[in-house]
CSV table of C-alpha atoms in Angstrom, one decimal:
chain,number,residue,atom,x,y,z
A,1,UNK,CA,-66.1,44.8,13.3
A,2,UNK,CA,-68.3,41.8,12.4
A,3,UNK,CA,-66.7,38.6,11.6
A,4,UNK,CA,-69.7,37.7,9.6
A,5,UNK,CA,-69.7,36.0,6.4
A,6,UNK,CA,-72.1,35.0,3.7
A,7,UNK,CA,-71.2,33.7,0.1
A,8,UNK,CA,-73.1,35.4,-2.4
A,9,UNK,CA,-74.5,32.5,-5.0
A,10,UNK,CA,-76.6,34.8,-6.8
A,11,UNK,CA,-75.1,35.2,-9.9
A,12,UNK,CA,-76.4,37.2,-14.0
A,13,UNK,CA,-74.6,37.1,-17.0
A,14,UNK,CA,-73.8,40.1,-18.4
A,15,UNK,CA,-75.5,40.0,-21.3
A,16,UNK,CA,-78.9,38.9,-19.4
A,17,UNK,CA,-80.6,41.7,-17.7
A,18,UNK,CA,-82.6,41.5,-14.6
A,19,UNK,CA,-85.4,40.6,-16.2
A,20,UNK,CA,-84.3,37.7,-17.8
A,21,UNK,CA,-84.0,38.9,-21.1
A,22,UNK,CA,-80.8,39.6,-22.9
A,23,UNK,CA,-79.8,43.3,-23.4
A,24,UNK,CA,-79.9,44.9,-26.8
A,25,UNK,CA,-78.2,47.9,-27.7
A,26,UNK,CA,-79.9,51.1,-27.2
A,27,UNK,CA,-80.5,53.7,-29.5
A,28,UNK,CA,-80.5,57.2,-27.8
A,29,UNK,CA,-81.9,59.3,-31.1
A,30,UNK,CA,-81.8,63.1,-31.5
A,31,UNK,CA,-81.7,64.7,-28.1
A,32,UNK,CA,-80.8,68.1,-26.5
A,33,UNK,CA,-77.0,68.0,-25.6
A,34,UNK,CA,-76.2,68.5,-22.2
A,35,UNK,CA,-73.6,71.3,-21.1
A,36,UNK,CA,-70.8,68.6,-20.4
A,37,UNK,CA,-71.3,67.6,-23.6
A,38,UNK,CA,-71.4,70.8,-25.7
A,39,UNK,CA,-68.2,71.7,-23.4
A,40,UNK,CA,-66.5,68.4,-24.4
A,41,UNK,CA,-67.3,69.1,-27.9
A,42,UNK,CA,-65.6,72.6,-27.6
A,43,UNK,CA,-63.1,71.3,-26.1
A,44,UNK,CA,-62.0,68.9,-28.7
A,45,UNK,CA,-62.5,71.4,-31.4
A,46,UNK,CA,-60.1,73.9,-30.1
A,47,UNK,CA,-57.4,71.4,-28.8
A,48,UNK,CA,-57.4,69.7,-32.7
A,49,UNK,CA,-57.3,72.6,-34.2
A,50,UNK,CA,-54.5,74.4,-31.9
A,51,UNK,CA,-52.9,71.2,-33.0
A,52,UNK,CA,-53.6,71.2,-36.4
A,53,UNK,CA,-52.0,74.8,-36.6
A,54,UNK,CA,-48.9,74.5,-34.4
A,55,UNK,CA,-47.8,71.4,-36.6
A,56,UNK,CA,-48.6,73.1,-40.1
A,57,UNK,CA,-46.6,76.4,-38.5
A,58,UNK,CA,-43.7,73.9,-37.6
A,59,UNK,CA,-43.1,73.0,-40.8
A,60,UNK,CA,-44.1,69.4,-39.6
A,61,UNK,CA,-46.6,68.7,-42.7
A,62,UNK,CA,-48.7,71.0,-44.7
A,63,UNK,CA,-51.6,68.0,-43.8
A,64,UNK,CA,-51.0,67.2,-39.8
A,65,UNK,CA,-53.5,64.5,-39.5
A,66,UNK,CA,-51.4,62.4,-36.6
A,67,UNK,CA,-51.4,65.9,-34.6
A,68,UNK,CA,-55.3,66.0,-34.5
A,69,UNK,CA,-55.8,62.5,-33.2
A,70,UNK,CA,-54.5,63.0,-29.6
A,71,UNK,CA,-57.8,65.4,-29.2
A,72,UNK,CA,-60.1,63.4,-30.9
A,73,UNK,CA,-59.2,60.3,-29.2
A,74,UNK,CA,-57.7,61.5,-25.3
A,75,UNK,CA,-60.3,64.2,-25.0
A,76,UNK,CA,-63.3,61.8,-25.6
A,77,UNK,CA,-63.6,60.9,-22.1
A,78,UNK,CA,-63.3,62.9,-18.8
A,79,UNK,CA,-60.8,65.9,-20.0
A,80,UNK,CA,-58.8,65.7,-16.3
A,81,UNK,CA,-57.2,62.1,-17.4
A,82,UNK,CA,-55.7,64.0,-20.5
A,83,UNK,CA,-52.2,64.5,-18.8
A,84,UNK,CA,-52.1,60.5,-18.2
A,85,UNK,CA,-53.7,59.3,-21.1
A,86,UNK,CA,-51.4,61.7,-23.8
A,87,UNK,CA,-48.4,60.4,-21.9
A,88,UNK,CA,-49.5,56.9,-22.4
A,89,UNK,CA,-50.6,57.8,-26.0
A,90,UNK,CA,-46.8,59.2,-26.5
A,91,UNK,CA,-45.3,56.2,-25.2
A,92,UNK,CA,-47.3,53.6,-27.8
A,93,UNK,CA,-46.8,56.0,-30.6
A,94,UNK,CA,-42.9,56.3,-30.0
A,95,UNK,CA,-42.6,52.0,-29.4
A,96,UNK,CA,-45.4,51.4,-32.4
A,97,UNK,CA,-42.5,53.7,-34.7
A,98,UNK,CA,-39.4,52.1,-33.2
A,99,UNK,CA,-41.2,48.3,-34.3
A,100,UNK,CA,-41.8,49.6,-37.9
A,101,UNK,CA,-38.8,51.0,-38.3
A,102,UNK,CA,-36.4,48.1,-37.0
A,103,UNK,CA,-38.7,46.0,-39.4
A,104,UNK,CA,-38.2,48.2,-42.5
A,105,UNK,CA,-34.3,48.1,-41.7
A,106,UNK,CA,-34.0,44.8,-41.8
A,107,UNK,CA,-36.8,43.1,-43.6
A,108,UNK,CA,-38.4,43.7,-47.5
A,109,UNK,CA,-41.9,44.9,-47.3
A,110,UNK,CA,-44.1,42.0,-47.4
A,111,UNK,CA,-47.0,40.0,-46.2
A,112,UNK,CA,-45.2,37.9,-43.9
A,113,UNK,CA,-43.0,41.3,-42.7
A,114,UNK,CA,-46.3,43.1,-41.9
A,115,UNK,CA,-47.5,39.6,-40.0
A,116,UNK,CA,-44.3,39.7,-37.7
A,117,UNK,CA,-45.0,43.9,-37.6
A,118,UNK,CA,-48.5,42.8,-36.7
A,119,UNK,CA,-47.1,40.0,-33.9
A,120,UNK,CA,-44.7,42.3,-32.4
A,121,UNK,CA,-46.8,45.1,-32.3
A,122,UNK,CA,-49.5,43.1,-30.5
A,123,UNK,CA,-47.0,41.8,-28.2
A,124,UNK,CA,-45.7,45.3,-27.4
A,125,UNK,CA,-49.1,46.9,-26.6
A,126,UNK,CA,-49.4,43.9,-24.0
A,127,UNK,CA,-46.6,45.5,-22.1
A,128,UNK,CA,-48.0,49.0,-22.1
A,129,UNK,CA,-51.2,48.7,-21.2
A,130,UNK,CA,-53.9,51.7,-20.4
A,131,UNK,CA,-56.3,51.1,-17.8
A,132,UNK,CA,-55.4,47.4,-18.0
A,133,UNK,CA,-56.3,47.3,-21.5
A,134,UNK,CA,-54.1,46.7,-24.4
A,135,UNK,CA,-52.4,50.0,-26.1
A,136,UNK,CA,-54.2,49.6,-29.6
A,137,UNK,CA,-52.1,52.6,-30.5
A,138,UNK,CA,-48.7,50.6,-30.8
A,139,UNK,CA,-50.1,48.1,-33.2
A,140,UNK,CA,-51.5,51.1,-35.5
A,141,UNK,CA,-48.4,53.4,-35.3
A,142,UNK,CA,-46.5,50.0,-36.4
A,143,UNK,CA,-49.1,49.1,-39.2
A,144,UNK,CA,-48.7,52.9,-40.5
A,145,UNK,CA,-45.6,53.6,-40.3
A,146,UNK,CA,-44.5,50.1,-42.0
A,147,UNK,CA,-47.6,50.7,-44.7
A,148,UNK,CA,-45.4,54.0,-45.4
A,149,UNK,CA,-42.1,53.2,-46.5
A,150,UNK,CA,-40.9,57.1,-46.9
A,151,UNK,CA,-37.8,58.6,-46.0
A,152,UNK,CA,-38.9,60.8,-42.9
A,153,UNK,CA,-42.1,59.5,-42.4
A,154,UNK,CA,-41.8,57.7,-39.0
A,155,UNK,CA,-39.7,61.0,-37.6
A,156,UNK,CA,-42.6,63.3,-38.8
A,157,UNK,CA,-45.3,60.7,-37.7
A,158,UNK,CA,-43.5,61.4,-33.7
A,159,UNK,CA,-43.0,65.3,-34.2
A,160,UNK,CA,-47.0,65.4,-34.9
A,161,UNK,CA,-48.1,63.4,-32.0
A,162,UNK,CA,-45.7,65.7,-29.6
A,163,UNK,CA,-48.1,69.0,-31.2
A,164,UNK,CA,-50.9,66.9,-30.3
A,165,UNK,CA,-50.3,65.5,-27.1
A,166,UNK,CA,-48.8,69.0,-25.5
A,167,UNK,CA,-52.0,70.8,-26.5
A,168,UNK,CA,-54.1,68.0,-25.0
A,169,UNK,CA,-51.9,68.0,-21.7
A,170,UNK,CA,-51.6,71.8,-21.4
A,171,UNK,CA,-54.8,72.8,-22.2
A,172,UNK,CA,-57.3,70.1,-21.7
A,173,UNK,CA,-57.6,70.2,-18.3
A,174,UNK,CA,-57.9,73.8,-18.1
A,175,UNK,CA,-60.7,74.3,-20.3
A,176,UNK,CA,-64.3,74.0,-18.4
A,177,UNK,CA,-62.7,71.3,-16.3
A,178,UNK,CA,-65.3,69.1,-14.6
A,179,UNK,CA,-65.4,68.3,-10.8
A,180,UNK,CA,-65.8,64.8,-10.6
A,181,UNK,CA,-66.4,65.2,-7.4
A,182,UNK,CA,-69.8,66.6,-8.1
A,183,UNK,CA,-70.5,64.1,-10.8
A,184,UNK,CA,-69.7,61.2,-8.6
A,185,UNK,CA,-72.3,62.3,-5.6
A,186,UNK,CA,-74.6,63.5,-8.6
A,187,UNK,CA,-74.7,59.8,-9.3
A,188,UNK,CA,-74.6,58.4,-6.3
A,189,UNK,CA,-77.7,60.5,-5.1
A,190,UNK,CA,-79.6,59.1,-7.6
A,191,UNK,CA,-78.5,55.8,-7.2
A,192,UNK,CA,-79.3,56.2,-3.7
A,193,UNK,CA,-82.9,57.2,-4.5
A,194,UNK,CA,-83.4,54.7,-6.7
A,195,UNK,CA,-82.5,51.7,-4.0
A,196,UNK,CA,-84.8,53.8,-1.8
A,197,UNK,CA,-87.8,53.7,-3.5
A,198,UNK,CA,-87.0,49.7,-4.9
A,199,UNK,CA,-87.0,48.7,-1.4
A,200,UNK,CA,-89.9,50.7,0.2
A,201,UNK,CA,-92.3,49.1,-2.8
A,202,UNK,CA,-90.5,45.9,-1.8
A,203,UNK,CA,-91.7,46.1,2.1
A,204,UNK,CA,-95.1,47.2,1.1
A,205,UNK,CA,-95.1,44.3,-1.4
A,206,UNK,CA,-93.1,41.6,-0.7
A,207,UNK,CA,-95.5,39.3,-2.9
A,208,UNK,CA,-94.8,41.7,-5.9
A,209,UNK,CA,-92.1,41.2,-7.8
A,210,UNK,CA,-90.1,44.5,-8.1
A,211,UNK,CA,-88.3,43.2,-11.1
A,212,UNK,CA,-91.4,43.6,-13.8
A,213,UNK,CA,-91.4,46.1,-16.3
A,214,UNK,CA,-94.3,48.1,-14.7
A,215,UNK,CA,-92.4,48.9,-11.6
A,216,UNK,CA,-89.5,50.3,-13.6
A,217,UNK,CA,-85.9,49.4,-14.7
A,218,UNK,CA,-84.5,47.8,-11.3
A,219,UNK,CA,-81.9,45.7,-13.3
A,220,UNK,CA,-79.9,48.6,-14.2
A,221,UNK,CA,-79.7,49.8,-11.0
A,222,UNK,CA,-77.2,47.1,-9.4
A,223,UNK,CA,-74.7,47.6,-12.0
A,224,UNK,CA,-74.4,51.3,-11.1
A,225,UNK,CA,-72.2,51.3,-7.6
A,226,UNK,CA,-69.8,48.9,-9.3
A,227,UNK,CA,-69.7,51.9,-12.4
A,228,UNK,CA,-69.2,54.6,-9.4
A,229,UNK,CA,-66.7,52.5,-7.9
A,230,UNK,CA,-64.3,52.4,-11.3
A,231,UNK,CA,-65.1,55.6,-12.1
A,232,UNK,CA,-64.0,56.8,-8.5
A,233,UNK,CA,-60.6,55.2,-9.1
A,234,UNK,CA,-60.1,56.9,-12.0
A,235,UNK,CA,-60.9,60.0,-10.6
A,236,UNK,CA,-58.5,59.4,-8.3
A,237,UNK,CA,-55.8,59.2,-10.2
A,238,UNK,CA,-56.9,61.8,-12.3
A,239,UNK,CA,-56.7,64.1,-9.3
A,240,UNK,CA,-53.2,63.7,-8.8
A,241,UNK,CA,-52.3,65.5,-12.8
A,242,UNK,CA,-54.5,68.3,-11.6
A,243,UNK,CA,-54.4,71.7,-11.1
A,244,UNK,CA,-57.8,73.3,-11.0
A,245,UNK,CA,-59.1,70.5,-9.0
A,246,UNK,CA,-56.3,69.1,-6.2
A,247,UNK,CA,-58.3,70.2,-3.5
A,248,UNK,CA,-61.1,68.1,-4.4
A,249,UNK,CA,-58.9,65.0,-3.4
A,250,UNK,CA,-60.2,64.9,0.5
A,251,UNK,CA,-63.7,65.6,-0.4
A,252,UNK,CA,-63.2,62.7,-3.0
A,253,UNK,CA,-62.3,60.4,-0.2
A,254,UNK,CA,-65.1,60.9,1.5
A,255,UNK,CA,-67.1,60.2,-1.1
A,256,UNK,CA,-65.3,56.9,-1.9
A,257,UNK,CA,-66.5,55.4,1.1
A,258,UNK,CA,-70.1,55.9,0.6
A,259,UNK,CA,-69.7,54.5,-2.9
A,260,UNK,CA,-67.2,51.8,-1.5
A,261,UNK,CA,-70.7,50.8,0.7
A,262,UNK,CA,-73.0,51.0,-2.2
A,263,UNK,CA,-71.5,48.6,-3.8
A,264,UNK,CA,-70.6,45.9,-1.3
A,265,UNK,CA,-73.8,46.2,-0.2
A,266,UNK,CA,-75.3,46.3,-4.1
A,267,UNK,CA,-75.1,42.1,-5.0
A,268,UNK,CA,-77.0,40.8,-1.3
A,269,UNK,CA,-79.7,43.2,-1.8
A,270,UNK,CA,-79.9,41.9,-5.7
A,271,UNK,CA,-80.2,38.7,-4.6
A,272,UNK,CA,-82.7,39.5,-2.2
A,273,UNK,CA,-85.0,41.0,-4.6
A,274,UNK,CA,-84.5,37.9,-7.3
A,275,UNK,CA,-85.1,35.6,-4.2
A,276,UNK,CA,-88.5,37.2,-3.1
A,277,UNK,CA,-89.7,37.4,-6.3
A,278,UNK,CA,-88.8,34.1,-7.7
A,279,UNK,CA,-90.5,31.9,-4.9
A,280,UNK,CA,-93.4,30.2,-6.4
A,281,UNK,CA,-96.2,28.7,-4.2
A,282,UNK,CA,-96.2,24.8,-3.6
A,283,UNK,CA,-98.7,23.0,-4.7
A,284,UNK,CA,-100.1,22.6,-1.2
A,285,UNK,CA,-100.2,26.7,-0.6
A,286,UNK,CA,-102.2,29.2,-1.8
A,287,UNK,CA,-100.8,31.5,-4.2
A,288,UNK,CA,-100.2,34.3,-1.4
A,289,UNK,CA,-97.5,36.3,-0.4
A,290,UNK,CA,-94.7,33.9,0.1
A,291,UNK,CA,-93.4,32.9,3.7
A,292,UNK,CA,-90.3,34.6,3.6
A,293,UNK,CA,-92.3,37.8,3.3
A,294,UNK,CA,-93.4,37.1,6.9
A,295,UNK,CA,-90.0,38.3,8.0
A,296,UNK,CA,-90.1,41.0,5.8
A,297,UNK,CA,-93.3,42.3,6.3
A,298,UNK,CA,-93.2,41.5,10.4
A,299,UNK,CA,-96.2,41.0,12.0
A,300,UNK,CA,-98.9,41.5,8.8
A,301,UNK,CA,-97.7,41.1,5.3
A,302,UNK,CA,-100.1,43.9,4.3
A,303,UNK,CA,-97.8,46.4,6.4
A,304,UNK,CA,-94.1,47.4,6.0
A,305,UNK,CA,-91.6,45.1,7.3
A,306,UNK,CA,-90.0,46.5,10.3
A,307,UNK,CA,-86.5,44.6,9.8
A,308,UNK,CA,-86.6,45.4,5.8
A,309,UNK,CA,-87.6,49.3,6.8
A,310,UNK,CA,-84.7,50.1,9.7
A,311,UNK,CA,-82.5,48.5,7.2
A,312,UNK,CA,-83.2,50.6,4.2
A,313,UNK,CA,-83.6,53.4,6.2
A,314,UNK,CA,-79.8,53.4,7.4
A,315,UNK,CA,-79.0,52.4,4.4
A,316,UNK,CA,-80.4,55.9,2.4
A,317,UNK,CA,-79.0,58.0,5.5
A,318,UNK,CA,-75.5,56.4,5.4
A,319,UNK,CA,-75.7,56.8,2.0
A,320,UNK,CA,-76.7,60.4,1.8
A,321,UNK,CA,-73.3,60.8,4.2
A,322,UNK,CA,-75.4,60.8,7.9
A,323,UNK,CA,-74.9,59.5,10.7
A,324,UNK,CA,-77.1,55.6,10.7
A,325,UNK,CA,-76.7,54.6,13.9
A,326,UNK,CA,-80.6,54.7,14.9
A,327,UNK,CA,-82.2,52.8,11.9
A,328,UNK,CA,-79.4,49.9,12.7
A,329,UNK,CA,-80.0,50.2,16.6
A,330,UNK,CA,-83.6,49.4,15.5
A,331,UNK,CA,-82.5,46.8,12.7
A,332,UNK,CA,-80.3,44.7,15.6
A,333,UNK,CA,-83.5,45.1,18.1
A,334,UNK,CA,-85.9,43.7,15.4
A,335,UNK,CA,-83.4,40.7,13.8
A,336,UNK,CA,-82.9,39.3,17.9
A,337,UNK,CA,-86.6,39.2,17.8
A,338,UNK,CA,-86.2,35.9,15.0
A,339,UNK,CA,-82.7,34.8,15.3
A,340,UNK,CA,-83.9,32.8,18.2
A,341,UNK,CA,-87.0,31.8,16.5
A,342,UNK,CA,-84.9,30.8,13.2
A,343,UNK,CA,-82.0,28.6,14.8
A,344,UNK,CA,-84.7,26.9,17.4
A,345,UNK,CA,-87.1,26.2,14.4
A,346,UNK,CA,-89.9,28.1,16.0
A,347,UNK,CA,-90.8,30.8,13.7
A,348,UNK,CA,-92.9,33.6,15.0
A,349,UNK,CA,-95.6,33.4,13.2
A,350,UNK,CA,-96.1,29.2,12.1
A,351,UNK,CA,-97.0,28.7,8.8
A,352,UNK,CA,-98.5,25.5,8.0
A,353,UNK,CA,-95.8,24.7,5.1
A,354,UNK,CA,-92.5,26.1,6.1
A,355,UNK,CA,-90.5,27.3,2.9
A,356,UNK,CA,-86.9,25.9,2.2
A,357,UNK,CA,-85.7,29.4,1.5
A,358,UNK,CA,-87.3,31.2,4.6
A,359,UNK,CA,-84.0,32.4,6.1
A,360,UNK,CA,-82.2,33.7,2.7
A,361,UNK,CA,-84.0,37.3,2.9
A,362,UNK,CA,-83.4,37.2,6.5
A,363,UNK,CA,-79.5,36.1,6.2
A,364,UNK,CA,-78.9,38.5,3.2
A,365,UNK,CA,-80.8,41.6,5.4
A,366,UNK,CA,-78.0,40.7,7.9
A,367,UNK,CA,-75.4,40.6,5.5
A,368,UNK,CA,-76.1,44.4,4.5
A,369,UNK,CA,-76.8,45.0,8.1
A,370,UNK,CA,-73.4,44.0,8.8
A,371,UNK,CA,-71.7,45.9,6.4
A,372,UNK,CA,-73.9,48.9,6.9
A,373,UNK,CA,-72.5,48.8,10.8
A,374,UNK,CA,-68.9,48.8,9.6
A,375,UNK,CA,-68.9,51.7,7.4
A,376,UNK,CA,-70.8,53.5,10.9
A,377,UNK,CA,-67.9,52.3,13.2
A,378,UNK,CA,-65.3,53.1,10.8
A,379,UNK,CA,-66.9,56.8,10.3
A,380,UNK,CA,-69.2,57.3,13.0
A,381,UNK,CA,-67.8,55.8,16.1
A,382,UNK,CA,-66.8,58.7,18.7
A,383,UNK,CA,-69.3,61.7,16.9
């Protein structure tokens, strides 16, 4: 293991995109669903209205809205957190109802009892929190039940929810259950092939910004290891309330380590594309390629860079799950070549006005180098 460091100063808002403008929402317009789509639509339908018919054939209320809820709302995202998420769901509804009712016992219904309903309420869903997010759902079961001073009301408000939330968590899971196995590496592949062709047209180019519109939407793809990396964690802990998809737990752990890589290796490799294409020539120098590209490009700026190359080459293979010892064998032969160089101040090719960033693309190259070696020691070491 490397005892390496490097502190990362490269820093976007999140509402400013890569290329320097701010983001706007997006408007997808009529499309084709996909299949996970038209499943999760299927899904929803038959769990609301399983619900909707177990309540009414309870007795519960000829109208069961509060029963239907727990499908549209818990089923919305991936179907295998169900379990967690209706057990969360049940625990806000049952402290929202227990506020409301404690307020109705011993306060008149009024604005300034529906502002300390409101307070507690909001304090409440502080404690139970989903996915480190406040439980909205205590503050609204508190609002409604308190909005609905009738005899019965909170009792039959609970009974609903528990139709709801047993259909979700019995059958949700079960119907065309998703691997998230498979989606995660479905992702990460085409993250992975993404980076790949970003930083071949960057060693081919390192004068060319790889940031303009033209050469596609790069600024969305740093934000997508850190969206694999949540969503892995999730998965996760979905895993553990399954029963379809258990086994998928080891093969998920494998995964996780190549997107753990991907994104520690995501922000240097940002910042090395912002900081070759955001070096502008002096005054002095001709508007070519700038001198960091030197490194980049090795001996002719008009070829590929060697260093650049190895390391995005073991960076797609460790990525794709192989073995990267070679490309970073090669990578560690080509950086000794200009370490030397770099601390002596002798660079291997003079140029006649030295840059005063010439050693970031190099420093940040090593910095994915480094951690590129540590996932291959960790996984590698002993094949």
């Amino acid at each position: 293991m490397r005892a390496r460091s490097f502190r990362l100063g490269c820093t976007v808002p999140s509402a400013v995109n890569a290329l320097g403008r701010r983001s706007r929402p997006a408007f997808g317009g009529l499309r084709r669903p996909t299949v996970q789509e038209a499943r999760g639509g299927a899904r929803m339908i038959l769990c609301a209205t399983l619900s909707w018919y177990l309540a009414v054939e309870s007795g519960i209320n000829s109208a069961p809205v509060a029963a239907v809820l727990p499908a549209v709302f818990t089923l919305s995202g991936i179907p295998l957190w169900a379990p967690r998420l209706g057990l969360y769901r049940l625990g806000s509804v049952l402290l929202g109802v227990c506020i409301a009712a404690v307020a109705l016992r011993w306060l008149p219904v009024s604005t300034l009892s529906l502002a300390v309903v409101v307070s507690a309420g909001y304090l409440a869903s502080l404690l139970l929190r989903i996915d480190g997010a406040p439980s909205q759902q205590v503050l609204v079961s508190a609002v409604l039940v308190f909005g609905v001073p009738v005899s019965g009301y909170p009792e039959q408000r609970v009974l609903e929810n528990l139709v709801g939330i047993a259909v979700v968590v019995v059958l949700g899971p079960l119907l065309w259950p998703p691997d998230p196995c498979r989606l995660l590496s479905g992702r990460l592949d085409a993250y992975r092939d993404g980076l790949d062709h970003l930083l071949e047209d960057l060693g081919r180019h390192p004068d060319r910004s790889p940031l303009r519109p033209e050469a596609g939407q790069a600024g969305g793809l740093w934000q997508q290891p850190h969206d694999l990396a949540r969503d892995l964690d999730r998965a996760r802990m979905a895993l553990r309330w399954s029963v379809t998809h258990r086994r998928s737990i080891p093969a998920l752990d494998k995964l996780g380590h190549r997107i753990r890589l991907a994104d520690r290796t995501a922000a240097p490799l940002h910042c090395l594309c912002l900081g070759l294409s955001a070096q502008p020539p002096t005054a002095e120098e001709p508007p070519t390629a700038p001198p960091s590209a030197d490194l980049c490009a090795g001996h002719s700026s008009d070829s590929p860079g060697p260093f650049l190359e190895a390391v995005r080459h073991g960076l797609v293979l460790a990525l794709d799950g192989a073995d990267p010892t070679a490309p970073i064998t090669q990578a560690r032969t080509i950086s000794h070549r200009y370490l030397p160089a770099a601390r002596t101040g002798a660079h291997p090719h003079p140029h006649p006005h030295p840059h005063p960033h010439d050693s970031l693309p190099r420093d940040l190259l090593l910095f994915v180098l480094d951690r590129l070696d540590d996932y291959r020691e960790a996984h590698f070491t002993g094949r």
